[in-house]
Coordinates of C-alpha atoms in Angstrom, one line a residue:
X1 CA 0.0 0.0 0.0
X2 CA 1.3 3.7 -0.7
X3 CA 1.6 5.9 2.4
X4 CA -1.8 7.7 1.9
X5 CA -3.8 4.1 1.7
X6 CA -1.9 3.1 4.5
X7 CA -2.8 6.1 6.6
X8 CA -6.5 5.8 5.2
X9 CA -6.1 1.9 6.7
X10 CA -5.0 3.0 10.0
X11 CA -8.1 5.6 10.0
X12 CA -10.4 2.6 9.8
X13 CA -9.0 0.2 11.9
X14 CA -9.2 2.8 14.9
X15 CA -12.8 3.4 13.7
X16 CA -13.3 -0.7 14.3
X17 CA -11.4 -0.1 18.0
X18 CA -13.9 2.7 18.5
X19 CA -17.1 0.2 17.7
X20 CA -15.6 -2.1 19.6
X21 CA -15.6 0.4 22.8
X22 CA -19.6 1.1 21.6
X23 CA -20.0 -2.7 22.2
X24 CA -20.2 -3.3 18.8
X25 CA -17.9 -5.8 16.9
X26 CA -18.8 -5.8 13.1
X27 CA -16.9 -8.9 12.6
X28 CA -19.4 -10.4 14.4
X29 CA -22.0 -10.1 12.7
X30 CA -23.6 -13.3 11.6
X31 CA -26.2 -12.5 9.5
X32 CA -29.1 -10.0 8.2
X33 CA -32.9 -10.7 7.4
X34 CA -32.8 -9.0 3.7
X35 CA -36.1 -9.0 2.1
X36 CA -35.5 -7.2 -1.4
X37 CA -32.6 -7.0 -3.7
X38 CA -31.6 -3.6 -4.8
X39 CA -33.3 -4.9 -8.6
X40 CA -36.4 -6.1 -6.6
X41 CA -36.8 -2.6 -4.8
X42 CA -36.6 -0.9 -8.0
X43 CA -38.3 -2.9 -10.6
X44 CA -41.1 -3.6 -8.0
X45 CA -41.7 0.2 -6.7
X46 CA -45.4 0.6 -7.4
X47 CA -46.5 -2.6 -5.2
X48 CA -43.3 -1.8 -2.5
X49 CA -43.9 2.1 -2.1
X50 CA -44.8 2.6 1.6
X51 CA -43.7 -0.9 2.5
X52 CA -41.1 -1.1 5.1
X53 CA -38.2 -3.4 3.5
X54 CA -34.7 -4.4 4.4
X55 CA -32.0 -3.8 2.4
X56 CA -28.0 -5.2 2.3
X57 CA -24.6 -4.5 0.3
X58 CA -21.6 -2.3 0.1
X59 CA -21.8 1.4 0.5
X60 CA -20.4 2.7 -3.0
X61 CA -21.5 6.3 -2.6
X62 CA -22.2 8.6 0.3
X63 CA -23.4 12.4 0.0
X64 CA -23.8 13.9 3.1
X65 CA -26.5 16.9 3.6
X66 CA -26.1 18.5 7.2
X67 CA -27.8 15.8 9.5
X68 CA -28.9 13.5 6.8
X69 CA -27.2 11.8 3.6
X70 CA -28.0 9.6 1.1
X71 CA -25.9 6.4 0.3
X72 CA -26.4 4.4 -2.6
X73 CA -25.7 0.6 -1.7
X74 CA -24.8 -2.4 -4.1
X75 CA -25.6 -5.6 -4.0
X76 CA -25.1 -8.4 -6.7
X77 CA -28.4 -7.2 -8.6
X78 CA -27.3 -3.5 -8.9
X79 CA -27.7 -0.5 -6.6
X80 CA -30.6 1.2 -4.6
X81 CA -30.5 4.9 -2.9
X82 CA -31.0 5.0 1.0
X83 CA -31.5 8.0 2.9
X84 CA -30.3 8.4 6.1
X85 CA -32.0 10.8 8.5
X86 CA -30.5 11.8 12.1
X87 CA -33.9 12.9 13.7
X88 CA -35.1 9.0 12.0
X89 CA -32.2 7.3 13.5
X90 CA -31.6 9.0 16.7
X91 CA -28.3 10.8 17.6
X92 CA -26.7 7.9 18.9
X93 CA -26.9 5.8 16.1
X94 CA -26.9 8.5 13.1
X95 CA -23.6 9.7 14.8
X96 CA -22.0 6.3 14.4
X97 CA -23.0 6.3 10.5
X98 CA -21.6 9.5 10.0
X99 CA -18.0 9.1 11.9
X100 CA -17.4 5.1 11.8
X101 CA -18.9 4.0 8.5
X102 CA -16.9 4.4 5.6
X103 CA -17.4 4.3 1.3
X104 CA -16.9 0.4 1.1
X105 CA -18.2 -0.8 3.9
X106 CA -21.2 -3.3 4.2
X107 CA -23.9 -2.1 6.0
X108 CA -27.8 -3.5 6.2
X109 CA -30.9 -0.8 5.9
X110 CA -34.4 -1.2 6.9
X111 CA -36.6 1.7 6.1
X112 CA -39.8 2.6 4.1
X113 CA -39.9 2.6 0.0
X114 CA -40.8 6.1 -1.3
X115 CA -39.5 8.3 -4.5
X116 CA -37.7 11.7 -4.0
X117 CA -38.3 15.0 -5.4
X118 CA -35.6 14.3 -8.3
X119 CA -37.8 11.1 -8.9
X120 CA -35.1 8.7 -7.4
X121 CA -36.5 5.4 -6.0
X122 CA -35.0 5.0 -2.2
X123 CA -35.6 3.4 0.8
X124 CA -35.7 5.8 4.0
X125 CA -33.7 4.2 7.0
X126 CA -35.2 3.5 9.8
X127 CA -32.1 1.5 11.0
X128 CA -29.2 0.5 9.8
X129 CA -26.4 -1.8 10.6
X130 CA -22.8 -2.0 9.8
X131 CA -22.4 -5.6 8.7
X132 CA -18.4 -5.6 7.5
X133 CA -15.9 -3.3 7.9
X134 CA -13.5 -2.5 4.4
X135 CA -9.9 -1.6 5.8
X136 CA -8.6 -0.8 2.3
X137 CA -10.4 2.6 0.4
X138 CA -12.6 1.2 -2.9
X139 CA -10.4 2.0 -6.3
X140 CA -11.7 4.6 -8.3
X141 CA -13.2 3.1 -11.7
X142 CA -10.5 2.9 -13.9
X143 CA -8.7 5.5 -11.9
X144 CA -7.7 2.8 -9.0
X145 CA -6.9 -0.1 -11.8
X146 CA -4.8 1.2 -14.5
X147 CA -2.8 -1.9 -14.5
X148 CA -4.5 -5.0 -16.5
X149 CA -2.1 -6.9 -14.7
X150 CA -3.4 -5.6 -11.3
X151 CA -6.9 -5.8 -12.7
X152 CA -6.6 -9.7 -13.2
X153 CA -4.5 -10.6 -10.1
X154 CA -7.1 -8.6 -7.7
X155 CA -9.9 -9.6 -9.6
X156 CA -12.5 -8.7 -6.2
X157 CA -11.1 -4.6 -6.9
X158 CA -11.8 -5.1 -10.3
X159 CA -15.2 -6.7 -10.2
X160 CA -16.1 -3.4 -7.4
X161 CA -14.7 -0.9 -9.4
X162 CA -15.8 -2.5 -12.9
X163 CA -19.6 -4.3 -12.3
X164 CA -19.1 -5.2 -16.2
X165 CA -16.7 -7.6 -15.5
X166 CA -18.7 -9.0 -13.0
X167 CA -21.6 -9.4 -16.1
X168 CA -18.9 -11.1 -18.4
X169 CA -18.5 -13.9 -15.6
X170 CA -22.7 -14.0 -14.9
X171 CA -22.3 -14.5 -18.5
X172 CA -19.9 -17.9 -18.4
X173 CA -22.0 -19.2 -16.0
X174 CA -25.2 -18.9 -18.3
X175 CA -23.2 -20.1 -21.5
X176 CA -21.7 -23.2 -19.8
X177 CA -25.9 -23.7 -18.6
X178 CA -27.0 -23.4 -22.1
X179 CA -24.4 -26.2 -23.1
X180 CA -25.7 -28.4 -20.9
X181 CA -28.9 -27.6 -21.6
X182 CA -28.7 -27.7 -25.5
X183 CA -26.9 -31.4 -25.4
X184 CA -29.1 -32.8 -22.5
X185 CA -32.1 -32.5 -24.5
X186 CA -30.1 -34.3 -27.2
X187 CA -29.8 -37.1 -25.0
X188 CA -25.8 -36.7 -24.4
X189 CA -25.1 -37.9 -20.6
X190 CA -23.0 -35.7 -19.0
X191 CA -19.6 -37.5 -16.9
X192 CA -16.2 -37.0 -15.0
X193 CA -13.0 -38.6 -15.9
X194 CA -9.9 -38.7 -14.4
X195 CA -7.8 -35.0 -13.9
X196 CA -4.7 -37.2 -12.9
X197 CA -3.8 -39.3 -15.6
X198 CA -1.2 -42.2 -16.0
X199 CA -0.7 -41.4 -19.5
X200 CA -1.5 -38.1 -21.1
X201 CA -2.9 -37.5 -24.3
X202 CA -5.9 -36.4 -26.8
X203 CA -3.3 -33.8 -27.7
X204 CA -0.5 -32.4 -28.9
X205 CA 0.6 -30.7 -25.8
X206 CA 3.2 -31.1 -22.9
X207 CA 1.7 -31.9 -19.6
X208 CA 2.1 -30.7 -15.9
X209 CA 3.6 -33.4 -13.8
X210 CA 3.0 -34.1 -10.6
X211 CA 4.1 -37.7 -7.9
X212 CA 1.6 -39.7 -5.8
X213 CA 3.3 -40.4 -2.8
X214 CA 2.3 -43.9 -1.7
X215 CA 1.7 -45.3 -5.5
X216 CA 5.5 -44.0 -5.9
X217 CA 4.4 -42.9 -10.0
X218 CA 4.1 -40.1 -11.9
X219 CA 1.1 -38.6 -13.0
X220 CA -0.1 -35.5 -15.7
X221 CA -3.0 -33.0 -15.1
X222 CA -4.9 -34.0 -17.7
X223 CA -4.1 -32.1 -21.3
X224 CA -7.8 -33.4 -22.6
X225 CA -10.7 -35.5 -21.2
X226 CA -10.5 -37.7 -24.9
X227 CA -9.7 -40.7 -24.5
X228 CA -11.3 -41.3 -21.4
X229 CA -14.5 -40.6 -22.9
X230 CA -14.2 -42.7 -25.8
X231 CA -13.2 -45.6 -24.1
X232 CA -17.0 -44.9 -22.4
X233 CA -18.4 -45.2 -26.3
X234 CA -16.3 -48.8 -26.6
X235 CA -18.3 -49.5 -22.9
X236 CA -22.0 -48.4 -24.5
X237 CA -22.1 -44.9 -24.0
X238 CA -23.1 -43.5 -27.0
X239 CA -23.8 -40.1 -26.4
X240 CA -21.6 -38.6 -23.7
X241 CA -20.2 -35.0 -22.6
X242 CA -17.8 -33.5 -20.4
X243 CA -17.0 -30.1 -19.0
X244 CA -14.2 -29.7 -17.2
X245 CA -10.7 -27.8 -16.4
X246 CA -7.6 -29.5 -18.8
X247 CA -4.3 -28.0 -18.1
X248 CA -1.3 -27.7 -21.1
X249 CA 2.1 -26.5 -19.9
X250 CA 2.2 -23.6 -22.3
X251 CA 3.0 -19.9 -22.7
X252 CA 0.2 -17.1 -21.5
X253 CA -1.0 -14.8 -24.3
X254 CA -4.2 -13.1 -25.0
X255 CA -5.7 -16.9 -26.2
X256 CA -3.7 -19.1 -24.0
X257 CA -4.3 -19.5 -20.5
X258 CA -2.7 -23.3 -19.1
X259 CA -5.4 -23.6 -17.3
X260 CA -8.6 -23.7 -19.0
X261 CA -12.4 -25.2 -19.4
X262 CA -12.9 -27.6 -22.4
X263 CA -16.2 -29.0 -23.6
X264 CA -15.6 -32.4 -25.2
X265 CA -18.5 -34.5 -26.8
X266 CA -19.1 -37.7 -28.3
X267 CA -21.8 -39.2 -30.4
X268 CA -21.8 -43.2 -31.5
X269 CA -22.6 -43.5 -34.8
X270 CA -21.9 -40.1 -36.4
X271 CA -19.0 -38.2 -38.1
X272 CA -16.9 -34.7 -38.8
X273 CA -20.4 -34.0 -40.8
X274 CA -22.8 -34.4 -37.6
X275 CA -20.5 -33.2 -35.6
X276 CA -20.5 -30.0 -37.9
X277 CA -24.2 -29.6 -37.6
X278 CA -23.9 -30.1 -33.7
X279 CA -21.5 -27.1 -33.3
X280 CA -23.8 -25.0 -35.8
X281 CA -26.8 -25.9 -33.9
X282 CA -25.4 -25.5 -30.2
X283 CA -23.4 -21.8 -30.8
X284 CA -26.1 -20.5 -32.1
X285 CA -28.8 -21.6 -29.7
X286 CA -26.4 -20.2 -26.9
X287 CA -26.3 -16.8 -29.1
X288 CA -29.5 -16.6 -29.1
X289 CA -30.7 -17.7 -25.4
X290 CA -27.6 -15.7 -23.9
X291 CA -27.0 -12.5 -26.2
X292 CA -30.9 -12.4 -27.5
X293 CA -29.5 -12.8 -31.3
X294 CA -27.5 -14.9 -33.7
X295 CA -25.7 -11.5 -34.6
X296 CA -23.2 -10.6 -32.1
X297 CA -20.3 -7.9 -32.4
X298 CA -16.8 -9.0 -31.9
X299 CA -14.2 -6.3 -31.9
X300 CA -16.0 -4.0 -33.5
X301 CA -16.8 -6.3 -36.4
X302 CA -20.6 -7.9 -36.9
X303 CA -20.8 -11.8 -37.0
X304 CA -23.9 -13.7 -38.1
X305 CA -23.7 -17.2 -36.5
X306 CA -26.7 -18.2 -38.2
X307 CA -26.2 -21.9 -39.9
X308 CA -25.2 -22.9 -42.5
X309 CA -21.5 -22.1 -42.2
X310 CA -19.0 -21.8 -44.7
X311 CA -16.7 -24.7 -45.6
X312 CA -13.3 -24.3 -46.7
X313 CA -10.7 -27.1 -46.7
X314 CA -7.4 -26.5 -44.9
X315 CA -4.6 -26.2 -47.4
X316 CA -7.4 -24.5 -50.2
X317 CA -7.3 -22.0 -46.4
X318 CA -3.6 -21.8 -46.6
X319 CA -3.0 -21.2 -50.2
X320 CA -5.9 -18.5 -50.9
X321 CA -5.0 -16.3 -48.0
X322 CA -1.1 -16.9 -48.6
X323 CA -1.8 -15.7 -51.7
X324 CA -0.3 -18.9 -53.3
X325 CA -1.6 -22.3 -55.1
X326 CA -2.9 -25.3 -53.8
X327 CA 0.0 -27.0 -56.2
X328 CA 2.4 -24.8 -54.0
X329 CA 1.2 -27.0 -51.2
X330 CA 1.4 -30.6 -52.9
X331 CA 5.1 -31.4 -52.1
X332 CA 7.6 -31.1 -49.8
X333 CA 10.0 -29.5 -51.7
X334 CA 7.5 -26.6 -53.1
X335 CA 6.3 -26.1 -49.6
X336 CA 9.5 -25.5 -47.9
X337 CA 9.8 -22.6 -51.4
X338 CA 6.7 -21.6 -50.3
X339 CA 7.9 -21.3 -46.7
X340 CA 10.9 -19.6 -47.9
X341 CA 9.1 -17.3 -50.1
X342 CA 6.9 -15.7 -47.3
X343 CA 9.4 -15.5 -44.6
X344 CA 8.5 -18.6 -42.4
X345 CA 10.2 -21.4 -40.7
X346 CA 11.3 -24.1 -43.6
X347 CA 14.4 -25.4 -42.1
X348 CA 15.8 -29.1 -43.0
X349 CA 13.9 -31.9 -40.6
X350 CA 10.7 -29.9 -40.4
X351 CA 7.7 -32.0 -41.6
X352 CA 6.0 -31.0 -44.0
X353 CA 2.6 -30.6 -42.5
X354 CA 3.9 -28.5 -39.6
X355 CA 4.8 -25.9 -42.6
X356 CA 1.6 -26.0 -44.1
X357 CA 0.0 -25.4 -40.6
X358 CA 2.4 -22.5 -40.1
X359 CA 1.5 -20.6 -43.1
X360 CA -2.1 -21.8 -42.8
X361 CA -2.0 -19.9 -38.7
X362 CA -0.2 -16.8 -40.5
X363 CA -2.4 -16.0 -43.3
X364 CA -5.9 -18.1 -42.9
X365 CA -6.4 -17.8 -39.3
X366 CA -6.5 -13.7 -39.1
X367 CA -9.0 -13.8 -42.0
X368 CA -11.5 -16.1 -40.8
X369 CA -13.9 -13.6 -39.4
X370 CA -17.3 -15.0 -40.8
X371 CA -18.0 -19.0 -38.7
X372 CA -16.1 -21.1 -40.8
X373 CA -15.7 -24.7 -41.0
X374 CA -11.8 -25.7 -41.8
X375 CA -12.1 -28.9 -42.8
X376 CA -9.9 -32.1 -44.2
X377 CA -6.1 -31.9 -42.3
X378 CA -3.3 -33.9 -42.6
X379 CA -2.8 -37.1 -41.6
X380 CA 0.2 -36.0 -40.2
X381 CA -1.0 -33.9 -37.4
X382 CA -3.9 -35.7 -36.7
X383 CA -3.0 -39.2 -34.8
X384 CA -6.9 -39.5 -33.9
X385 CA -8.8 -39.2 -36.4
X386 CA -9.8 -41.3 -39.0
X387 CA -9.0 -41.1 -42.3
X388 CA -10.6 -39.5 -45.3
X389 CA -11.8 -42.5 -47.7
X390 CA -9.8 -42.1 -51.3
X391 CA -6.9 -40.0 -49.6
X392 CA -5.4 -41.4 -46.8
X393 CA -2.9 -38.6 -46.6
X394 CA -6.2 -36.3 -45.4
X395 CA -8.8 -37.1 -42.4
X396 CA -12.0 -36.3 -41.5
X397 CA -11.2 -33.8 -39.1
X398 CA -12.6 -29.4 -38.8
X399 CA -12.0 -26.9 -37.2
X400 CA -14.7 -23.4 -36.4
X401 CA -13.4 -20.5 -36.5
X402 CA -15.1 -17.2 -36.0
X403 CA -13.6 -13.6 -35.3
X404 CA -10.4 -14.7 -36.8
X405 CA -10.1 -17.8 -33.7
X406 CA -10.3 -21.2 -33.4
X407 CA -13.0 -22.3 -30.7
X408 CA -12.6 -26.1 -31.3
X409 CA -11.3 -29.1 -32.6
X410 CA -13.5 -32.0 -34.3
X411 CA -13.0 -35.1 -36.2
X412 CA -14.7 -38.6 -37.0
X413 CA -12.6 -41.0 -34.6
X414 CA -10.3 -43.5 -35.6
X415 CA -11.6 -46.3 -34.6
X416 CA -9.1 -48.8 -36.0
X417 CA -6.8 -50.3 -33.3
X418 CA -4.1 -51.2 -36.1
X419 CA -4.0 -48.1 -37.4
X420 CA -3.9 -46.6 -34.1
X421 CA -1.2 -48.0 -32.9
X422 CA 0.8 -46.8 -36.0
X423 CA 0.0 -43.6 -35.8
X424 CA 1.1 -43.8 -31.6
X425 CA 4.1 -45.3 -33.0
X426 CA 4.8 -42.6 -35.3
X427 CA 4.4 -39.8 -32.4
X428 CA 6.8 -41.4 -30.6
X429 CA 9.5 -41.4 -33.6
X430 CA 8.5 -37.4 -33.4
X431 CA 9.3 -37.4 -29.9
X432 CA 12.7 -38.9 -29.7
X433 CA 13.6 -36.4 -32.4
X434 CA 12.4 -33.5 -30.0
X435 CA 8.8 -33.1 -30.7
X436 CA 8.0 -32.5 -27.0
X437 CA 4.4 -31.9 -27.7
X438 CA 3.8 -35.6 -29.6
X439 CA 1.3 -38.1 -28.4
X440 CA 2.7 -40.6 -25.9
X441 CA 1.5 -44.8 -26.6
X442 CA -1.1 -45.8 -25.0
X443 CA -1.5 -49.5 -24.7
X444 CA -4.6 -49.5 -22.4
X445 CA -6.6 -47.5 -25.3
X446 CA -5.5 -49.5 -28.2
X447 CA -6.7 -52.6 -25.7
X448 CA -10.2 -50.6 -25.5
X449 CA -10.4 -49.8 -29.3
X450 CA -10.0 -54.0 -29.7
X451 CA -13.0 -54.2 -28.0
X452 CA -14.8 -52.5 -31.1
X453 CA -15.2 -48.8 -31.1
X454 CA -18.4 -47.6 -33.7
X455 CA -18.4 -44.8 -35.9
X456 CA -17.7 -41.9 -33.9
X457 CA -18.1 -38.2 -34.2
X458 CA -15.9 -36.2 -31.5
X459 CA -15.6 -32.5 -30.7
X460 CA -13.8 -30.1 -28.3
X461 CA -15.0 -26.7 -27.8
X462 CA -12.8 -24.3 -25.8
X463 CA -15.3 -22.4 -23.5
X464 CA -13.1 -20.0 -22.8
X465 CA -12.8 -19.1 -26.5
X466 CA -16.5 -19.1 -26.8
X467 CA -17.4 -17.0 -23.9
X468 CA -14.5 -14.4 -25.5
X469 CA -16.6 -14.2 -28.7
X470 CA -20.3 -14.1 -27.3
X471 CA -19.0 -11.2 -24.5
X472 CA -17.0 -9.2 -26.9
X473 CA -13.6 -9.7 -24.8
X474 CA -10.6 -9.0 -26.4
X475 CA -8.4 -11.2 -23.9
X476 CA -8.8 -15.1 -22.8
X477 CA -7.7 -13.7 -19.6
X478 CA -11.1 -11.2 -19.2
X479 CA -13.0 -14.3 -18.8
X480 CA -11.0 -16.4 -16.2
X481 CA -11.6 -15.3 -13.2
X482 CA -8.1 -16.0 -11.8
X483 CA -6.2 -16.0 -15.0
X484 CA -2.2 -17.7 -14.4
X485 CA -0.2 -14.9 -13.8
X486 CA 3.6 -14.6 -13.2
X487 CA 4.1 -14.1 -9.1
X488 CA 4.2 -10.6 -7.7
X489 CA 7.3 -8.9 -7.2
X490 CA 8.0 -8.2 -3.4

């Protein structure tokens, strides 16, 4: 704290000795009988005026007139204007309003409901109560929090100081309902799997370790819920759905967080196709039900989510916005020219699908404002999904991406064991030549896919990444409540 908000701290905890020496100890206060929300008080005046009500919340405003003031109080519906009169209250009690309770604090009103002069809704104390005492001064909007980085680490200061923020989260939490909702009523069960994992996978990412004592083994935070769920589909699950946090040992940037909330979905007897018309069909329902439209802004720029959405294979994605050929793409050697050409990484040893990818993230990803569906990617980069029939170079495997971001991942499963265990065996050559992020075997699966694993459509949907696009927030970091964040200097 600077000097001045540690003088200000010091000013209130001798105002907390001074209650004390009233008889009064704020901290132990238990609980108050609130009958209205601030919302309720106002949206409800006609039927409430008269009525005596009780009120509760933090004190965000004072103005003091002589022997009375008015105070307008928060609570998690919005704010409500109480007046507070000494010849109501009595000496006594109006004096410890006006010298012991502070801008911040949490206080508890019970008074009548009537309208002022200026037309302001308000409830006239008859009591009041100080219910919590705030040591540290509120920050100013904006003023208080200049620092994004100060804004995320103290997110409780920015949700008092910003009450949008506070709608952007209200928002998650009716998104992530309308999932559940949207897929329940599709008959998709809903289930947990294992966060500490034996073997990693269902991506290409490196994992966070961690060591179970008495076992004596090493385990991963999970990196995706996917093959744990599919192994339910082998068991007779045919429709199942997860939501849950997955964890990737990554960098932190405006659309990475290594901690974040993945929606992963499975349907028995489907494909990249059904899956395609699931994702249409459930983004757009949540659109609708959360922002009250399937046209939503997004940086400025309008988006119409409405199905059907365009369909653009990956590498016809990665020459058109490269500005090149889809022959420019068709060989090794003219892709690393390619590479070359436009000023990206093309050195000896790196595959030739990684390349593609990279020019595809440069030049595609940006421009794919409109939802589209990038469909049909290597084989390559792709050890789960099954292949495309007449091109086994290709699999059945999409991508949506809207605002120029990629919310998901989506493929018909592979479902072969053989084939499986090839293309395990294959990320493990990528692996002992450095690819740290490769898939690891996994000998249990393959077991589970000998069983007999039926058609399968999966998909992944970052929520994070969705709740970004249908609240407008620039940053994955706006909608995680306690983003990862380097540790505070001292």
């Amino acid at each position: 704290m600077t000097d001045r908000s540690e003088d200000l701290a010091s000013q209130r905890l001798a105002k907390i000795e001074r209650l004390r020496e009233r008889g009064f100890d704020v901290f132990a206060v238990t609980r108050f009988e609130r009958t209205h929300l601030a919302s309720e008080v106002r949206a409800h005046f006609q039927a409430l005026s008269g009525r005596t009500v009780s009120v509760a919340g933090r004190m965000v405003a004072r103005r003091s007139h002589g022997k009375a003031a008015f105070v307008d109080l928060a609570d998690s519906s919005g704010q409500v204007q109480v007046h507070v009169r000494k010849d109501v209250l009595g000496d006594a009690a109006y004096e410890i309003f006006a010298d012991l309770a502070d801008v911040g604090d949490f206080i508890g009103a019970t008074g009548t409901v009537f309208r002022t002069r200026a037309g302001e809704i308000t409830v006239g104390a008859q009591s009041f109560v100080i219910l919590a005492k705030a040591i540290r001064t509120l920050p100013e909007k904006w003023h208080g929090l200049r620092d994004v980085e100060v804004r995320y680490r103290q997110r409780y200061a920015d949700m008092i100081a910003n009450p949008s923020v506070r709608r952007v989260f209200e928002s998650r939490s009716r998104i992530i309902a309308e999932v559940r909702r949207f897929l329940d009523l599709r008959g998709f069960v809903e289930v947990e799997t294992p966060i500490m994992q034996p073997i990693y996978g269902g991506a290409a990412a490196r994992p966070f370790v961690t060591h179970h004592n008495v076992l004596d083994i090493a385990l991963y935070l999970r990196i995706a819920p996917e093959l744990y769920l599919k192994r339910l589909v082998v068991g007779g699950m045919e429709r199942v759905y997860e939501i849950g946090r997955v964890f990737r040992n990554e960098g932190v940037s405006s659309r990475h967080n290594p901690e974040f909330t993945m929606l992963e979905v499975y349907q028995a007897y489907g494909d990249y196709n059904d899956m395609m018309a699931l994702t249409e069909q459930m983004v757009v329902h949540i659109a609708q039900q959360v922002v009250g439209s399937p046209v939503i802004t997004c940086q400025g720029v309008s988006i119409d989510l409405s199905p059907p959405w365009q369909r653009m294979t990956f590498h016809d994605a990665a020459a058109r916005f490269a500005g090149l050929q889809v022959q420019d793409l068709a060989s090794e050697e003219a892709v690393r020219g390619a590479s070359l050409s436009l000023g990206l990484p093309h050195e000896p040893g790196l595959p030739m699908a990684t390349m593609v990818h990279n020019i595809f993230e440069k030049f595609a990803e940006p421009n794919l404002v409109q939802p589209t569906f990038i469909i049909d990617y290597p084989t390559a980069i792709s050890p789960l999904a099954k292949r495309k029939p007449g091109n086994p170079d290709l699999v059945e495997r999409f991508e949506p991406y809207i605002g120029g971001r990629e919310i998901g991942n989506a493929f018909s499963e592979l479902n072969d064991p053989v084939d499986q265990r090839q293309r395990f065996e294959e990320q493990a050559k990528a692996r002992e030549e450095g690819d740290m992020e490769a898939h690891p075997m996994d000998e249990d699966y393959i077991r589970a896919l000998e069983y007999g694993l039926p058609p399968t459509g999966g998909l992944g949907i970052g929520i994070d990444r969705l709740v970004m696009l249908l609240t407008d927030s620039p940053s994955i970091r706006d909608v995680i409540l306690f983003p990862t964040l380097r540790p505070e200097s001292p």
